[in-house]
XYZ file of C-alpha atoms in Angstrom:
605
model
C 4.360 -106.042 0.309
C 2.352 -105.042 3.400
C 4.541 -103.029 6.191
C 4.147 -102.978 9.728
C 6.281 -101.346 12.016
C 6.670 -102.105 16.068
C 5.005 -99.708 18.340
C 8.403 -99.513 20.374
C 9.835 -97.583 17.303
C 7.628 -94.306 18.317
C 7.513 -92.045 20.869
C 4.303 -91.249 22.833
C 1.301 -93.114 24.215
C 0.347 -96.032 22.465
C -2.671 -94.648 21.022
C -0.248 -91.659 19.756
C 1.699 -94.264 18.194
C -1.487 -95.966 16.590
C -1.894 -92.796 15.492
C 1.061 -92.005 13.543
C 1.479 -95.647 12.482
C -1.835 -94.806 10.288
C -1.601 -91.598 9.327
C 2.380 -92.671 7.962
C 0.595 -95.645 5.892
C 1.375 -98.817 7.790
C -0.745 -101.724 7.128
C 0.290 -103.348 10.556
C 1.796 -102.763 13.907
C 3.501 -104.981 16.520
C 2.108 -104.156 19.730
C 5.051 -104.267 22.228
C 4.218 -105.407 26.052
C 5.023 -102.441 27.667
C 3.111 -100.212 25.707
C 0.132 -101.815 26.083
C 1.063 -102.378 29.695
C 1.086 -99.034 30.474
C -2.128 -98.166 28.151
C -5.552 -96.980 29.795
C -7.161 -99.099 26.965
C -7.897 -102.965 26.986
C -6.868 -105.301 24.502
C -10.361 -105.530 23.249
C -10.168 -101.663 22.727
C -6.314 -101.652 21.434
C -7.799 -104.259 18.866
C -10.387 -101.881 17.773
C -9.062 -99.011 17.735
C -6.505 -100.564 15.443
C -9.762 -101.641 13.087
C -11.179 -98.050 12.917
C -7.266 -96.916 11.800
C -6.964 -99.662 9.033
C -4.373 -101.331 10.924
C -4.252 -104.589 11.594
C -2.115 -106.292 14.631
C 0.360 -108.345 13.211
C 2.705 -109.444 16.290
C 2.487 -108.874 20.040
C 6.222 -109.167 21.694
C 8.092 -110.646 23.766
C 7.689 -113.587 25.797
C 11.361 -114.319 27.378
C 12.929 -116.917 29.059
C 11.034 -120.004 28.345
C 12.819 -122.749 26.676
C 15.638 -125.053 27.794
C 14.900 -124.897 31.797
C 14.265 -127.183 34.633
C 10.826 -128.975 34.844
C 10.181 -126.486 37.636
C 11.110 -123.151 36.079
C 9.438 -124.547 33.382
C 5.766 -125.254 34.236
C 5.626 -121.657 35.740
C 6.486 -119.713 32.381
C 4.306 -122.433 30.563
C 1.661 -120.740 32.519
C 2.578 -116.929 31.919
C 2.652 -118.007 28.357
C -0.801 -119.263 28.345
C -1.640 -115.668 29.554
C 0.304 -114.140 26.822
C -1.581 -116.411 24.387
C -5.106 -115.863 25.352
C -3.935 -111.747 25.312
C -2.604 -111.876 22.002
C -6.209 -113.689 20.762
C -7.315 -110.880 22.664
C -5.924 -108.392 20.855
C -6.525 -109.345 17.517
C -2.606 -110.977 17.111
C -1.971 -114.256 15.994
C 1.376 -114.569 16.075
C 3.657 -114.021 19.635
C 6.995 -113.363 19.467
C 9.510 -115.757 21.795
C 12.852 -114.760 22.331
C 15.675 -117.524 23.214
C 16.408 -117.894 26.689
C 19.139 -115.531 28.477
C 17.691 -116.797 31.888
C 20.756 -118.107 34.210
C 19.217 -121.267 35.075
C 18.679 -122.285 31.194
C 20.300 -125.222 30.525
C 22.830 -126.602 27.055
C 20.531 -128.843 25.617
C 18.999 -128.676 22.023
C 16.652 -131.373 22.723
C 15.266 -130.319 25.941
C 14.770 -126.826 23.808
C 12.954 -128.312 21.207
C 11.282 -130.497 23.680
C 9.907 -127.577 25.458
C 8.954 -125.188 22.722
C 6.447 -127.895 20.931
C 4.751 -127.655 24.375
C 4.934 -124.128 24.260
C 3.635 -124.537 20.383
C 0.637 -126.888 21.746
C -0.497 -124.144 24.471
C -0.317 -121.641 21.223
C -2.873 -123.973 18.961
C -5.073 -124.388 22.312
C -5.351 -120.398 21.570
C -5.048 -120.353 18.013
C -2.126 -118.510 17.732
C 1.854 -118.919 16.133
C 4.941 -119.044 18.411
C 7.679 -117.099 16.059
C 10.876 -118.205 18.168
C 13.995 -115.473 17.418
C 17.478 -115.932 18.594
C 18.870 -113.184 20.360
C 21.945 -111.881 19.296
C 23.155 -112.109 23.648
C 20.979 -115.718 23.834
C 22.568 -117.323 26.577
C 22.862 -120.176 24.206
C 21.056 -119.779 21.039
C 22.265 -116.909 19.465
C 22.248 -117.317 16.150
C 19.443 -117.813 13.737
C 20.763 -121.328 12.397
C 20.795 -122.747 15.567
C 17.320 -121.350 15.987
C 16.191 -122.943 13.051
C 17.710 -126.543 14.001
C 15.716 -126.339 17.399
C 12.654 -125.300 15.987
C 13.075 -127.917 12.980
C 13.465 -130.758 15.823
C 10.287 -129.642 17.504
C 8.486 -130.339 14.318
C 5.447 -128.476 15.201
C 3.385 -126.503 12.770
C 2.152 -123.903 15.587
C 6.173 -123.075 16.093
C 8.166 -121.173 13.527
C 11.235 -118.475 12.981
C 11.306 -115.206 13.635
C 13.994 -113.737 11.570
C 15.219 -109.865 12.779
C 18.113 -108.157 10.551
C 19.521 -106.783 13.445
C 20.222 -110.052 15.608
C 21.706 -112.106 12.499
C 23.649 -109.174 11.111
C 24.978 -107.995 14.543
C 26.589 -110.996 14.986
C 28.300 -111.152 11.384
C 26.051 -114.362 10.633
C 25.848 -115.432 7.125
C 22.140 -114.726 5.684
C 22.212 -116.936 2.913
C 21.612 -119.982 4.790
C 18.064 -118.145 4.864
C 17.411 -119.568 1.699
C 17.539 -122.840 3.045
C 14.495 -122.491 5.756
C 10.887 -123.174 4.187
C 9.190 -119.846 3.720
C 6.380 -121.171 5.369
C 8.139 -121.783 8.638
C 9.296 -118.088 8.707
C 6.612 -116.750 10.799
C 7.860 -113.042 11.046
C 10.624 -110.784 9.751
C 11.512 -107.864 11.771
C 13.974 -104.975 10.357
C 16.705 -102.734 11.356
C 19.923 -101.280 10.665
C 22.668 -100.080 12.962
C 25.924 -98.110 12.935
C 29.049 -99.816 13.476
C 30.469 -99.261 16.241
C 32.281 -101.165 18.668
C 30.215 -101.947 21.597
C 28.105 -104.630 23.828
C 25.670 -106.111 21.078
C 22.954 -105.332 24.167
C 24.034 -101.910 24.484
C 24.019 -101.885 21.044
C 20.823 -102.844 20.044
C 19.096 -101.830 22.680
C 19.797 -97.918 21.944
C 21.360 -97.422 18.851
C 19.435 -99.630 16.157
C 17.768 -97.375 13.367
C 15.684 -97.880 10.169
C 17.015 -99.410 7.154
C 19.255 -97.244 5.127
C 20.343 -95.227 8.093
C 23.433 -97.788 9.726
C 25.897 -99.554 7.921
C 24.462 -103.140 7.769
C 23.290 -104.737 4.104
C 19.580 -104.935 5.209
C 18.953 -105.301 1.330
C 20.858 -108.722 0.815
C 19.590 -109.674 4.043
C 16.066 -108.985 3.019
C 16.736 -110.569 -0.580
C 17.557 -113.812 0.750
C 14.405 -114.256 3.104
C 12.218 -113.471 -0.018
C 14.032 -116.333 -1.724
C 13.033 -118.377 1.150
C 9.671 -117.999 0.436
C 8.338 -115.572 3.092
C 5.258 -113.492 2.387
C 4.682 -112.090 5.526
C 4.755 -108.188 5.958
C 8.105 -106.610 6.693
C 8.044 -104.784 9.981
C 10.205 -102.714 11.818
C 11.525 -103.500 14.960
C 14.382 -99.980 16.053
C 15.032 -99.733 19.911
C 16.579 -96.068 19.869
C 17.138 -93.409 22.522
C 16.690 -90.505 20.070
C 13.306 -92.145 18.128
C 11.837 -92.548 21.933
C 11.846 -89.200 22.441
C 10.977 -87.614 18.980
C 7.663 -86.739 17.597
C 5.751 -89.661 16.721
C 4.059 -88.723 13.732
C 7.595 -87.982 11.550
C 9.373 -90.629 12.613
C 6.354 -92.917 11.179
C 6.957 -91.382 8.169
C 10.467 -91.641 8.179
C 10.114 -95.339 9.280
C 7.595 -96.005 5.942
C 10.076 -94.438 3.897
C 12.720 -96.504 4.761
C 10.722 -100.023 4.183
C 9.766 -98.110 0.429
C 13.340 -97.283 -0.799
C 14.372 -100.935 0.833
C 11.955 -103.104 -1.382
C 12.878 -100.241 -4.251
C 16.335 -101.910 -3.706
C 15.434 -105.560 -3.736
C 12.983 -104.868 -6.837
C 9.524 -105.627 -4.828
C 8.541 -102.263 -5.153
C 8.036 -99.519 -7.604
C 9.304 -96.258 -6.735
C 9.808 -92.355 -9.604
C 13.285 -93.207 -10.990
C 15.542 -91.087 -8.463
C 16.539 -87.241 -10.446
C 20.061 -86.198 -9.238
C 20.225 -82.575 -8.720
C 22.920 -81.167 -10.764
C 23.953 -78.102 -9.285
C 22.832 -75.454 -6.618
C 20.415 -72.456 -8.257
C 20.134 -70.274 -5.684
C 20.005 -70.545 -1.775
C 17.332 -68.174 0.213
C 17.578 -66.690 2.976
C 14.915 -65.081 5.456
C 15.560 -62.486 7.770
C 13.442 -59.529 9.487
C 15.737 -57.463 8.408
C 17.989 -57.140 5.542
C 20.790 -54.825 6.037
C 23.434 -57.204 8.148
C 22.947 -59.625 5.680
C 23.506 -57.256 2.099
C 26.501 -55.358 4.084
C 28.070 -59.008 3.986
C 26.800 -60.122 0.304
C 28.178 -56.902 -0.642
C 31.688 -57.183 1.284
C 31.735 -60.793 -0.264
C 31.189 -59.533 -4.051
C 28.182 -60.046 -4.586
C 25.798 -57.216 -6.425
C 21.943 -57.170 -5.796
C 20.889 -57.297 -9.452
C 16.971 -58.194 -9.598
C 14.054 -58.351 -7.082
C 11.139 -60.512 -7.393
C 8.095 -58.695 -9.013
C 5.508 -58.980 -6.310
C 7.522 -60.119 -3.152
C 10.266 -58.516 -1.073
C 13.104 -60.350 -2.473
C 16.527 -59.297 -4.007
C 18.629 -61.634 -5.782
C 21.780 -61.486 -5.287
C 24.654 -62.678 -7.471
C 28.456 -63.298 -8.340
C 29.497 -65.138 -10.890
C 27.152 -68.456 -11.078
C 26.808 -68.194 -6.755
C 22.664 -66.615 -6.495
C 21.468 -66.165 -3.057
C 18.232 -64.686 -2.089
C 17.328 -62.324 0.679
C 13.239 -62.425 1.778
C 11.958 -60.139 4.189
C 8.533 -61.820 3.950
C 7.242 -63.304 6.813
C 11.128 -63.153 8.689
C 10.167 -63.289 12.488
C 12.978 -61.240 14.359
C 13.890 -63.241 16.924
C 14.741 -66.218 14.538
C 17.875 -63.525 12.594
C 18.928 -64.401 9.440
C 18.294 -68.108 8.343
C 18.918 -70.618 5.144
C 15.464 -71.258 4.757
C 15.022 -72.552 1.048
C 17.355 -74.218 -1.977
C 17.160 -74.010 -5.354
C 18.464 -77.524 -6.667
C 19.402 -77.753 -10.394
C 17.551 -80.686 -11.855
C 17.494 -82.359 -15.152
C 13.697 -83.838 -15.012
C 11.973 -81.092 -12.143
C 8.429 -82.849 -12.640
C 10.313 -86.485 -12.063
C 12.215 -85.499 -9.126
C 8.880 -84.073 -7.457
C 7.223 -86.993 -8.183
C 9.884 -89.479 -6.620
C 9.811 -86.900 -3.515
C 6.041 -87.099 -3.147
C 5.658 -90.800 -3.535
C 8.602 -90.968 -0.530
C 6.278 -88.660 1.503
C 7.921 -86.008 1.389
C 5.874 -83.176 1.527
C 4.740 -80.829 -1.308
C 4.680 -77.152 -0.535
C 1.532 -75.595 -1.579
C 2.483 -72.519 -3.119
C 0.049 -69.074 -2.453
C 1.097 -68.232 -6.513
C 0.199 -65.392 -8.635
C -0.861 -66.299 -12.113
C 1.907 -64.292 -13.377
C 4.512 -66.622 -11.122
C 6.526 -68.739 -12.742
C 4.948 -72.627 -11.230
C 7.992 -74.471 -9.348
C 7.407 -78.166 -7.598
C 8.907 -77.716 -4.386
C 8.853 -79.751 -1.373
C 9.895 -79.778 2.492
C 12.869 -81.324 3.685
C 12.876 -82.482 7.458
C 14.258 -79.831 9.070
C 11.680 -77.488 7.405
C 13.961 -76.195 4.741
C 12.393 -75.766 1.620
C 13.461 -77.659 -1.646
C 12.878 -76.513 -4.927
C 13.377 -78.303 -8.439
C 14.722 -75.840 -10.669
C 15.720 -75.766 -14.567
C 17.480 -72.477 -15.038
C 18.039 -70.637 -18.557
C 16.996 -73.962 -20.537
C 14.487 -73.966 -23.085
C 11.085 -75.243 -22.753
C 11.314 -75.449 -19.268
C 9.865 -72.381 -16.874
C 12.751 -70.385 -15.295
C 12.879 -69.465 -11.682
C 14.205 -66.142 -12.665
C 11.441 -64.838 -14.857
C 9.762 -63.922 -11.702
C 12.400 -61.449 -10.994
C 13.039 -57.792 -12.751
C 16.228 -56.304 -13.297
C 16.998 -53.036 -10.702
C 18.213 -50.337 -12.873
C 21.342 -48.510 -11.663
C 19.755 -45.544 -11.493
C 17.445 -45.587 -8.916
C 17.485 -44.347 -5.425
C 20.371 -46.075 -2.771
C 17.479 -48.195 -1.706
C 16.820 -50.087 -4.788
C 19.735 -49.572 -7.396
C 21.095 -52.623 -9.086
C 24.747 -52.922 -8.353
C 27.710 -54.202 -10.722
C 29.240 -57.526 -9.743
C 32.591 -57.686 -8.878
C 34.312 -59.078 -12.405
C 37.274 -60.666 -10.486
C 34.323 -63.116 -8.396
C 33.044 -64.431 -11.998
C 34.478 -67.817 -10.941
C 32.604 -68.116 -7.744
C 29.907 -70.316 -6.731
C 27.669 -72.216 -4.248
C 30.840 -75.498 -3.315
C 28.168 -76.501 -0.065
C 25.510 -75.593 2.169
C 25.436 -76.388 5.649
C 22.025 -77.201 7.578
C 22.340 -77.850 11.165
C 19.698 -80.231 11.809
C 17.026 -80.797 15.134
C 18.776 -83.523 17.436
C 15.930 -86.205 16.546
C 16.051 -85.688 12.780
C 19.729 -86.099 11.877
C 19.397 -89.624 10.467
C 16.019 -89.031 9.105
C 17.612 -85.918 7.249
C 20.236 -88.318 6.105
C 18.143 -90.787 4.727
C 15.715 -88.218 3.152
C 18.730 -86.874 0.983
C 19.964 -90.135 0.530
C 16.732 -91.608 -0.705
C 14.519 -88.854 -2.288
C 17.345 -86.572 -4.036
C 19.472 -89.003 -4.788
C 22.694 -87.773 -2.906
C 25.685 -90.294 -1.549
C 26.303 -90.027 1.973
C 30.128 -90.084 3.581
C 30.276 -91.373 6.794
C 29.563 -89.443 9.739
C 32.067 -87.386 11.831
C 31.929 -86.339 15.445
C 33.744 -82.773 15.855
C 34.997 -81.402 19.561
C 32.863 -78.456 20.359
C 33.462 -76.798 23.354
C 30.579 -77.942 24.769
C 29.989 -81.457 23.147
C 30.299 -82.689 19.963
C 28.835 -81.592 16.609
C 28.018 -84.869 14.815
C 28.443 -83.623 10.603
C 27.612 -86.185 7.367
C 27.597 -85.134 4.318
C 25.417 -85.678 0.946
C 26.635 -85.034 -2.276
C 25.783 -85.598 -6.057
C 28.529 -88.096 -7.333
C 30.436 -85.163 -9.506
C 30.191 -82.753 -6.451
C 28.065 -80.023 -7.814
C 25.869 -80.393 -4.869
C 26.923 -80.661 -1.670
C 25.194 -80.236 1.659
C 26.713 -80.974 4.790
C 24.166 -81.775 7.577
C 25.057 -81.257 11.428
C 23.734 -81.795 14.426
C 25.231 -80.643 18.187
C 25.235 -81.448 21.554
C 26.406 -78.148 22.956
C 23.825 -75.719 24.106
C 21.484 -74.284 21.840
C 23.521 -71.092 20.407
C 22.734 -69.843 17.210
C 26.058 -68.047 16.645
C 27.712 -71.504 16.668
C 25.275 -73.898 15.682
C 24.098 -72.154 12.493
C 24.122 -73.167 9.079
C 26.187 -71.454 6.589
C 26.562 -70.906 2.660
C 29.970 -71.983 1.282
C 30.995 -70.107 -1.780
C 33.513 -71.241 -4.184
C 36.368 -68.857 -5.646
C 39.785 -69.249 -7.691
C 41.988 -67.867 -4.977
C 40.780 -67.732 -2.059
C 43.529 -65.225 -0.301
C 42.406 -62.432 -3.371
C 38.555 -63.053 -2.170
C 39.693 -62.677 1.606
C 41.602 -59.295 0.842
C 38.573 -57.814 -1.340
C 36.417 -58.647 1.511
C 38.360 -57.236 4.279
C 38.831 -54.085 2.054
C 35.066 -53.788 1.434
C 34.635 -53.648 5.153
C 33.464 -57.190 5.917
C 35.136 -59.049 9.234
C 36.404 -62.392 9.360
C 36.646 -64.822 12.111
C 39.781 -64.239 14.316
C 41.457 -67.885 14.727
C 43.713 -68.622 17.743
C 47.381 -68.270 16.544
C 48.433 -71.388 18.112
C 46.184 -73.172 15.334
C 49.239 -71.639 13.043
C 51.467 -72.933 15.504
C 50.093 -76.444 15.084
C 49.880 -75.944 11.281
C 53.392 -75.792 10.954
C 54.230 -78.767 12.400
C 51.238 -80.779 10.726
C 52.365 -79.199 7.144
C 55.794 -78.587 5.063
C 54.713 -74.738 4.934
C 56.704 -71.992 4.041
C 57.084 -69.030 6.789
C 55.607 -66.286 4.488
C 52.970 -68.649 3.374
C 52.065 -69.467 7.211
C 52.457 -65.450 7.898
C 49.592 -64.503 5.169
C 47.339 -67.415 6.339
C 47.645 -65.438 10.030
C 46.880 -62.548 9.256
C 43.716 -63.158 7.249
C 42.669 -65.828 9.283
C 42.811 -68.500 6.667
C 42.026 -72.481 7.775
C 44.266 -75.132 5.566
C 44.262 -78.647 5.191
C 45.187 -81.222 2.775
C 43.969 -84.563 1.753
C 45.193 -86.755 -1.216
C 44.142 -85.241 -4.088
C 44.985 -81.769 -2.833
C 44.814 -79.017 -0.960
C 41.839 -76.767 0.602
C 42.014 -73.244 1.893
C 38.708 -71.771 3.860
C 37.426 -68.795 6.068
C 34.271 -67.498 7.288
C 33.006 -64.168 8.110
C 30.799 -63.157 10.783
C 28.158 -64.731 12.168
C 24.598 -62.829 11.036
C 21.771 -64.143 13.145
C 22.019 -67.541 12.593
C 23.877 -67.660 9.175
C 27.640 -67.243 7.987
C 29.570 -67.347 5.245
C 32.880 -69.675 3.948
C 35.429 -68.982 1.239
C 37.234 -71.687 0.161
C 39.275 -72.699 -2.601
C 39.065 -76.237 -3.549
C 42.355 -77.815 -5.278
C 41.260 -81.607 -5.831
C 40.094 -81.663 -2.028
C 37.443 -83.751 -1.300
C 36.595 -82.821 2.120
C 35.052 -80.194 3.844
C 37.670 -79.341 6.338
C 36.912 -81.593 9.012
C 40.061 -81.270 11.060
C 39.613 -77.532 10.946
C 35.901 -77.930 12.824
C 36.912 -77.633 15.804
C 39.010 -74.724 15.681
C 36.034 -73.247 13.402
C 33.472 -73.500 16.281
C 36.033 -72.443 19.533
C 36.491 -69.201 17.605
C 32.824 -68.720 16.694
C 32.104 -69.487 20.524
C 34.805 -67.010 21.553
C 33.166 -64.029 19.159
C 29.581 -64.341 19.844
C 28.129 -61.887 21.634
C 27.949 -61.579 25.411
C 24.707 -60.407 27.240
């Protein structure tokens, strides 16, 4: 089907938002009033410049307060909506956008409505243009898209029809399956958007907090499913009023937008999207630094053993038990420390899941590759973190780790290969942690959702001692990937806000001791978080005691129990032990304490 998406939705000028409205791959825009209000560029030139970009102009929006009013009020917006009309013609439109009445002088009467609007609907042939009426979730007194739908049924005129938005009908908790019963034809426009669910004015609401399909917790598919039984063949266009989308780049959030109108007709089986490729466990994370020592001091303290460097490339692997991580010097920029810059994802079908990423727009990394490199589909995630499709050790398929060479153990300190520690065989990668840029978090979330196949939990706020850290989490259904994506509203801090490797390990207070031992440092926590511990938990002294004095977090859900720690910050990366017992969490309650004591140890000056 063809998509359009509102120019409301984007950030920018409007000809920055024609812009990325084209280069994402809309067929159509809606051309909201007050962006072309405030646009150096006539209709006429709005119209073409939307030609030369292969767009056409499928709506222009809104024309308020109309219907249902004295004679008076009346014949004055009968004349601003003659202006509107002979603008829209003007710009190429042929369909306006009316929104029911939430004027104070707007009266209770259906027939006066209806009465109204088919002289509204005449004005509109004079020009040659639809009226698409909507009901406003706040209406003053149509509200509700039934109601709509009886008015604009009584006016009986074939230049008046519905305009049907998710948002409005599924804010309100309205049925959509009395959709099925309006005449396609007479559905003049669909307009899409999801929403989180909070508790909150339905203005308020939808004014600042609506966001693309797949992102909120409304059924936009079932909505959408019914109004194609209906009939409609119109495009399906996005309408998302959002604080966070009005100040982000344009040009992503296009894409983002496109990609959320794909995976929705994916789900109502009007388009045809790759089959999605679960990844099925974590092959290696990589990091890049400028330099390399901070971060092998703490590998090393942690277990691991640098066993094999990349041929050609600065690179040392770095491994214990089936946990790899990478360290690249290439490239590192110093002021940016140590980051998590690229993941290896375990997948059964690497070719299929690059090919569902690529035909969600997600893009490909073009590789600078030696002939003798082993040839990897990877793409970019976006936050910039790169995301490869791996098949390690299985037949037939080209191995990641072919481009690395064993270091023998008896070279110089610099380059020996090290033994692994043979008590950390049981560790590995449980999650990885990518704090996010404040305008992508839901696009980050729906780009995990949607192109790797992850579930997402539902989002948590965390107290930070500056804001709150807003965390959701994506995960393959058996939990061998997990990656937890954050995003804060404290100041930008990198020894806080940083993302972090989780590692795996049978016994979590053994891995803490062999650390410590080894010389690493773990975060101090606040001993009236073991104070508080014993009255949330049944928790014997001595146990209590030893989670003191290695600084070990605990918490407990109903399938069991989870123990966690983290070490030092490094640039803009740490590290957390846990030990998983049936837990499904990630620790949540423990956040806050987490990111006070990370606060309280970064550096000063």
């Amino acid at each position: 089907m063809r998509t359009s998406i509102a120019t409301v939705c984007l950030s920018g000028s409007l000809t920055e938002k024609l812009d990325a409205a084209a280069r994402a791959g809309f067929d159509g825009v809606e051309i909201f009033e007050n962006d072309l209000l405030t646009s150096a560029l006539s209709p006429e030139e709005v119209r073409d410049r939307c030609a030369d970009l292969g767009l056409s102009v499928d709506l222009y929006q809104p024309v308020r307060d109309t219907e249902a009013l004295p004679e008076e009020e009346f014949g004055h917006a009968l004349r601003r909506v003659r202006h509107k009309f002979a603008l829209s013609r003007r710009l190429g439109a042929d369909t306006v956008l009316l929104c029911s009445s939430t004027a104070p002088s707007a009266v209770d009467d259906d027939d006066l409505a209806a009465a109204q609007l088919s002289r509204i609907a005449d004005a509109a042939a004079d020009f040659g243009v639809r009226v698409a009426y909507e009901a406003l979730a706040w209406g003053r007194h149509v509200n509700t898209y039934d109601h709509a739908w009886d008015i604009v049924r009584s006016a009986g005129h074939p230049a008046l029809g519905l305009c049907l938005d998710s948002f409005h009908i599924l804010a309100r908790d309205s049925d959509p399956k009395g959709i099925e019963d309006v005449p396609g034809e007479k559905i003049f426009f669909l307009q899409l958007a999801d929403a989180p669910l909070p508790a909150m004015d339905v203005l308020q609401w939808s004014r600042h907090h609506r966001c693309f399909p797949g992102q909120g917790g409304f059924d936009v598919p079932r909505f959408l499913r019914h109004v194609l039984r209906a009939g409609y063949d119109g495009p399906l266009s996005l309408e998302v009023f959002n604080d966070v989308l009005r100040q982000a780049d344009a040009v992503p959030a296009a894409v983002d937008a496109r990609r959320s109108l794909l995976v929705l007709q994916e789900a109502v089986g009007v388009g045809e999207l790759p089959a999605a490729v679960v990844p099925t466990g974590v092959a290696f994370a990589e990091v890049v630094t400028p330099d390399a020592a901070p971060v092998a001091r703490t590998l090393r303290a942690l277990g691991f053993a640098r066993t094999a460097r990349h041929h050609r490339k600065p690179v040392d692997l770095w491994e214990q038990g089936a946990a790899r991580v990478l360290v690249n010097t290439e490239g590192a920029e110093r002021r940016s420390g140590a980051r998590l810059a690229a993941i290896g994802l375990e997948s059964p079908d690497p070719t299929g899941a690059a090919r569902r990423a690529e035909a969600l727009l997600a893009p490909v990394l073009p590789r600078r590759r030696d002939p003798a490199d082993v040839a990897l589909d990877a793409v970019s995630a976006p936050d910039g973190t790169e995301l490869f499709f791996c098949a390690t050790g299985r037949a037939g398929l080209a191995d990641w780790r072919d481009d690395f060479q064993d270091v023998p153990r008896g070279a110089d300190a610099s380059t020996a290969g090290e033994a692994a520690d043979p008590e950390g065989a049981g560790a590995s990668v449980d999650h990885l942690a990518l704090t996010q840029p404040w305008h992508q978090f839901d696009e980050a979330v729906l780009f995990h959702r949607t192109v790797l196949g992850l579930h997402a939990r539902q989002s948590v706020d965390v107290a930070d001692p500056y804001g709150l850290l807003r965390s959701r989490a994506v995960s393959a259904p058996d939990g061998r990937v997990r990656i937890a994506l954050t995003v804060g509203a404290a100041p930008v801090d990198d020894t806080v806000h940083a993302q972090h490797i989780a590692v795996a390990t049978d016994d979590v207070i053994a891995a803490a001791r062999r650390y410590l031992a080894r010389g690493g440092r773990l975060l101090t926590i606040p001993g009236n978080y073991y104070d508080d511990l014993a009255a949330r938990f049944d928790l014997a002294d001595d146990v209590l005691a030893l989670y003191r004095e290695l600084g070990i977090l605990y918490d407990r859900d109903a399938h069991g129990d989870f123990l966690h720690c983290y070490t030092e910050t490094v640039g803009g990366l740490f590290f957390e032990l846990l030990q998983r017992d049936g837990y499904e969490g990630y620790g949540a309650p423990n956040a806050p304490v987490r990111l006070a004591a990370q606060h309280a140890a970064r550096p000063v000056g």
